[in-house]
Amino acid sequence: DIQMTQSPSSLSASIGDRVTLTCRASQSISTYLNWYQQKPGKAPKLLIYAASTLQSGVPSRFSGSGSGTDFTLTISNLQPEDFATYSCQHSYIVPYTFGQGTKLEI
Amino acid sequence: QVQLVESGGGVVQPGRSLRLSCAASGFTFSSYDMHWVRQAPGKGLEWVAVISYDGSKKYYADSVKGRFTISRDNSKNTLYLQMNSLRGEDTAVYHCAKNHRTTFNTFDIWGQGTMVTVSS
């Protein structure tokens, strides 16, 4: 199975900051990488798919990059509603594993 | 609007069975692969199973293979997860998720989830 490792596990930031979250795959997955945002008690929300494509309706302050094994999610100009947990997920081959998540805190 | 609503969760003893349902609306259910994803309390997300749009192909995580069965009824716009021989480690919120319209194995619409607790 492909293992997905996210870093850091938690991150403190302030409104207006720019933050970068990292996701590493245990083997090359090309650009078969998705990012989700999850708030407590809520379902996850797709932000970025295919490593860098913004899902419809997601603000442009979210961006993704990377290919192969190393990927990043960048959030510019942090807004209050962005404080949540972010998870990466590969869609390369079964099983479609997730990272353990990065909790973004104020 | 596009919506997925899960039901069927509850408290069940180890070794027993439970069937989850996911009612879909707002999109052409029969055109999309569908997934189950779970999240144990305080843990990360875990992909469980996928079924193709026509039900002909099914894949499972190793942790549930041989115990869980994913199925669908396109005439009822409903996805199912039959869970047998339940274990404590199956305790989680179970979400159904719709496959993205252009990208395989990417989950663009999620249900709110149904809680399954396996405990004696």
Tab-separated table of N, CA and C in Angstrom, chain B residues 1-5 23-28 109:
chain	number	residue	atom	x	y	z
B	1	GLN	N	-30.525	20.131	-4.650
B	1	GLN	CA	-29.076	20.189	-4.749
B	1	GLN	C	-28.511	18.782	-4.580
B	2	VAL	N	-27.242	18.640	-4.914
B	2	VAL	CA	-26.585	17.344	-4.785
B	2	VAL	C	-26.469	16.981	-3.307
B	3	GLN	N	-26.920	15.775	-2.963
B	3	GLN	CA	-26.959	15.403	-1.557
B	3	GLN	C	-26.792	13.904	-1.380
B	4	LEU	N	-26.078	13.549	-0.316
B	4	LEU	CA	-25.936	12.163	0.105
B	4	LEU	C	-26.322	12.087	1.574
B	5	VAL	N	-27.203	11.151	1.909
B	5	VAL	CA	-27.652	11.016	3.289
B	5	VAL	C	-27.509	9.562	3.720
B	23	ALA	N	-28.570	7.440	0.640
B	23	ALA	CA	-29.550	7.895	-0.343
B	23	ALA	C	-28.993	9.099	-1.095
B	24	ALA	N	-28.984	8.999	-2.408
B	24	ALA	CA	-28.426	10.056	-3.254
B	24	ALA	C	-29.532	10.840	-3.937
B	25	SER	N	-29.295	12.128	-4.111
B	25	SER	CA	-30.244	12.969	-4.836
B	25	SER	C	-29.518	14.139	-5.479
B	26	GLY	N	-30.128	14.693	-6.526
B	26	GLY	CA	-29.574	15.879	-7.161
B	26	GLY	C	-28.573	15.618	-8.269
B	27	PHE	N	-28.305	14.348	-8.556
B	27	PHE	CA	-27.397	14.014	-9.646
B	27	PHE	C	-27.785	12.644	-10.211
B	28	THR	N	-27.220	12.308	-11.352
B	28	THR	CA	-27.522	11.028	-11.986
B	28	THR	C	-26.685	9.936	-11.332
B	109	ILE	N	-18.346	14.929	-3.420
B	109	ILE	CA	-19.528	15.135	-2.587
B	109	ILE	C	-19.533	14.062	-1.508
